[in-house]
Amino acid sequence: MFHTAAHELLTQLQHAQIFNPTPETPPVADKLLRLVRYFTWFVLLSGVLAITYAGGRFAWEKWSGGGVQAPKQVAGALIGGILATSAGTIMNAVIGQ
């Protein structure tokens, strides 16, 4: 009796249909990707502006002999740029592009 029940269970498992869903894009995926692309451009532009501003301030401090804070700003801009670049790479890996 156990042998028959086990055989019946295995036969049902072999004939069971495996559901294989096909992925579908969400309804607002195009708008979300456009927003991500705009945000990427904004981050790149703000990084370039931050490094340019810090470089100008660095030159001004050297010329005027003021306090030295520009190297901290340059380092902060570089660290921010590295983090923004890493976030873009991670997002591309998650999205699958």
PDB file of C-alpha atoms in Angstrom:
ATOM      1  CA  MET A   1       0.000   0.000   0.000  1.00  0.00           C
ATOM      2  CA  PHE A   2       2.825   2.428   0.857  1.00  0.00           C
ATOM      3  CA  HIS A   3       4.583   1.512  -2.363  1.00  0.00           C
ATOM      4  CA  THR A   4       1.455   2.279  -4.399  1.00  0.00           C
ATOM      5  CA  ALA A   5       0.904   5.644  -2.673  1.00  0.00           C
ATOM      6  CA  ALA A   6       4.539   6.650  -3.203  1.00  0.00           C
ATOM      7  CA  HIS A   7       4.364   5.594  -6.855  1.00  0.00           C
ATOM      8  CA  GLU A   8       1.167   7.607  -7.332  1.00  0.00           C
ATOM      9  CA  LEU A   9       2.750  10.680  -5.705  1.00  0.00           C
ATOM     10  CA  LEU A  10       5.838  10.457  -7.911  1.00  0.00           C
ATOM     11  CA  THR A  11       3.679  10.063 -11.007  1.00  0.00           C
ATOM     12  CA  GLN A  12       1.694  13.176 -10.096  1.00  0.00           C
ATOM     13  CA  LEU A  13       4.872  15.156  -9.465  1.00  0.00           C
ATOM     14  CA  GLN A  14       6.285  14.140 -12.843  1.00  0.00           C
ATOM     15  CA  HIS A  15       3.135  15.267 -14.639  1.00  0.00           C
ATOM     16  CA  ALA A  16       2.738  18.496 -12.698  1.00  0.00           C
ATOM     17  CA  GLN A  17       3.076  21.593 -14.817  1.00  0.00           C
ATOM     18  CA  ILE A  18       5.761  23.976 -13.718  1.00  0.00           C
ATOM     19  CA  PHE A  19       4.654  27.594 -13.898  1.00  0.00           C
ATOM     20  CA  ASN A  20       7.266  29.690 -15.673  1.00  0.00           C
ATOM     21  CA  PRO A  21       6.225  33.348 -15.536  1.00  0.00           C
ATOM     22  CA  THR A  22       7.447  35.763 -18.163  1.00  0.00           C
ATOM     23  CA  PRO A  23       8.719  39.078 -16.808  1.00  0.00           C
ATOM     24  CA  GLU A  24       6.731  42.164 -17.674  1.00  0.00           C
ATOM     25  CA  THR A  25       7.792  45.776 -17.340  1.00  0.00           C
ATOM     26  CA  PRO A  26       5.789  47.808 -14.840  1.00  0.00           C
ATOM     27  CA  PRO A  27       3.421  50.436 -16.253  1.00  0.00           C
ATOM     28  CA  VAL A  28       5.572  53.420 -15.218  1.00  0.00           C
ATOM     29  CA  ALA A  29       8.973  51.885 -15.999  1.00  0.00           C
ATOM     30  CA  ASP A  30       9.732  54.306 -18.849  1.00  0.00           C
ATOM     31  CA  LYS A  31       9.063  57.357 -16.688  1.00  0.00           C
ATOM     32  CA  LEU A  32      11.088  55.912 -13.824  1.00  0.00           C
ATOM     33  CA  LEU A  33      14.066  55.177 -16.082  1.00  0.00           C
ATOM     34  CA  ARG A  34      13.865  58.705 -17.514  1.00  0.00           C
ATOM     35  CA  LEU A  35      13.897  60.090 -13.969  1.00  0.00           C
ATOM     36  CA  VAL A  36      16.943  57.948 -13.122  1.00  0.00           C
ATOM     37  CA  ARG A  37      18.746  59.219 -16.239  1.00  0.00           C
ATOM     38  CA  TYR A  38      17.996  62.850 -15.309  1.00  0.00           C
ATOM     39  CA  PHE A  39      19.185  62.199 -11.776  1.00  0.00           C
ATOM     40  CA  THR A  40      22.406  60.681 -13.146  1.00  0.00           C
ATOM     41  CA  TRP A  41      23.065  63.792 -15.231  1.00  0.00           C
ATOM     42  CA  PHE A  42      22.327  65.997 -12.224  1.00  0.00           C
ATOM     43  CA  VAL A  43      24.800  64.043 -10.049  1.00  0.00           C
ATOM     44  CA  LEU A  44      27.510  64.226 -12.718  1.00  0.00           C
ATOM     45  CA  LEU A  45      26.980  67.947 -13.246  1.00  0.00           C
ATOM     46  CA  SER A  46      26.984  68.697  -9.523  1.00  0.00           C
ATOM     47  CA  GLY A  47      30.214  66.698  -9.100  1.00  0.00           C
ATOM     48  CA  VAL A  48      31.942  68.647 -11.863  1.00  0.00           C
ATOM     49  CA  LEU A  49      30.703  71.935 -10.399  1.00  0.00           C
ATOM     50  CA  ALA A  50      31.850  70.955  -6.896  1.00  0.00           C
ATOM     51  CA  ILE A  51      35.359  70.110  -8.079  1.00  0.00           C
ATOM     52  CA  THR A  52      35.534  73.309 -10.150  1.00  0.00           C
ATOM     53  CA  TYR A  53      34.367  75.443  -7.221  1.00  0.00           C
ATOM     54  CA  ALA A  54      36.784  73.751  -4.812  1.00  0.00           C
ATOM     55  CA  GLY A  55      39.655  74.217  -7.285  1.00  0.00           C
ATOM     56  CA  GLY A  56      38.850  77.917  -7.656  1.00  0.00           C
ATOM     57  CA  ARG A  57      38.622  78.332  -3.917  1.00  0.00           C
ATOM     58  CA  PHE A  58      41.908  76.483  -3.517  1.00  0.00           C
ATOM     59  CA  ALA A  59      43.561  78.942  -5.920  1.00  0.00           C
ATOM     60  CA  TRP A  60      41.952  81.899  -4.123  1.00  0.00           C
ATOM     61  CA  GLU A  61      43.174  80.670  -0.723  1.00  0.00           C
ATOM     62  CA  LYS A  62      46.698  80.206  -2.067  1.00  0.00           C
ATOM     63  CA  TRP A  63      46.684  83.660  -3.688  1.00  0.00           C
ATOM     64  CA  SER A  64      45.202  85.503  -0.700  1.00  0.00           C
ATOM     65  CA  GLY A  65      46.966  83.499   2.015  1.00  0.00           C
ATOM     66  CA  GLY A  66      43.710  82.634   3.801  1.00  0.00           C
ATOM     67  CA  GLY A  67      42.765  79.504   5.714  1.00  0.00           C
ATOM     68  CA  VAL A  68      43.164  76.137   4.057  1.00  0.00           C
ATOM     69  CA  GLN A  69      39.730  74.534   3.617  1.00  0.00           C
ATOM     70  CA  ALA A  70      39.711  73.856  -0.116  1.00  0.00           C
ATOM     71  CA  PRO A  71      41.591  70.523   0.107  1.00  0.00           C
ATOM     72  CA  LYS A  72      38.792  69.245   2.337  1.00  0.00           C
ATOM     73  CA  GLN A  73      36.243  70.349  -0.256  1.00  0.00           C
ATOM     74  CA  VAL A  74      38.192  68.693  -3.081  1.00  0.00           C
ATOM     75  CA  ALA A  75      38.428  65.476  -1.059  1.00  0.00           C
ATOM     76  CA  GLY A  76      34.707  65.654  -0.269  1.00  0.00           C
ATOM     77  CA  ALA A  77      33.845  66.193  -3.924  1.00  0.00           C
ATOM     78  CA  LEU A  78      36.023  63.270  -4.972  1.00  0.00           C
ATOM     79  CA  ILE A  79      34.506  60.968  -2.342  1.00  0.00           C
ATOM     80  CA  GLY A  80      31.026  62.078  -3.397  1.00  0.00           C
ATOM     81  CA  GLY A  81      31.895  61.394  -7.030  1.00  0.00           C
ATOM     82  CA  ILE A  82      33.176  57.916  -6.199  1.00  0.00           C
ATOM     83  CA  LEU A  83      30.000  57.143  -4.255  1.00  0.00           C
ATOM     84  CA  ALA A  84      27.788  58.471  -7.059  1.00  0.00           C
ATOM     85  CA  THR A  85      29.690  56.423  -9.649  1.00  0.00           C
ATOM     86  CA  SER A  86      29.405  53.281  -7.533  1.00  0.00           C
ATOM     87  CA  ALA A  87      25.684  53.856  -7.036  1.00  0.00           C
ATOM     88  CA  GLY A  88      25.177  54.113 -10.802  1.00  0.00           C
ATOM     89  CA  THR A  89      27.045  50.856 -11.379  1.00  0.00           C
ATOM     90  CA  ILE A  90      25.052  49.085  -8.715  1.00  0.00           C
ATOM     91  CA  MET A  91      21.758  50.406 -10.089  1.00  0.00           C
ATOM     92  CA  ASN A  92      22.674  49.263 -13.609  1.00  0.00           C
ATOM     93  CA  ALA A  93      23.427  45.803 -12.236  1.00  0.00           C
ATOM     94  CA  VAL A  94      20.112  45.696 -10.379  1.00  0.00           C
ATOM     95  CA  ILE A  95      18.100  46.955 -13.346  1.00  0.00           C
ATOM     96  CA  GLY A  96      19.935  44.569 -15.648  1.00  0.00           C
ATOM     97  CA  GLN A  97      21.137  46.898 -18.378  1.00  0.00           C
TER      98      GLN A  97
END
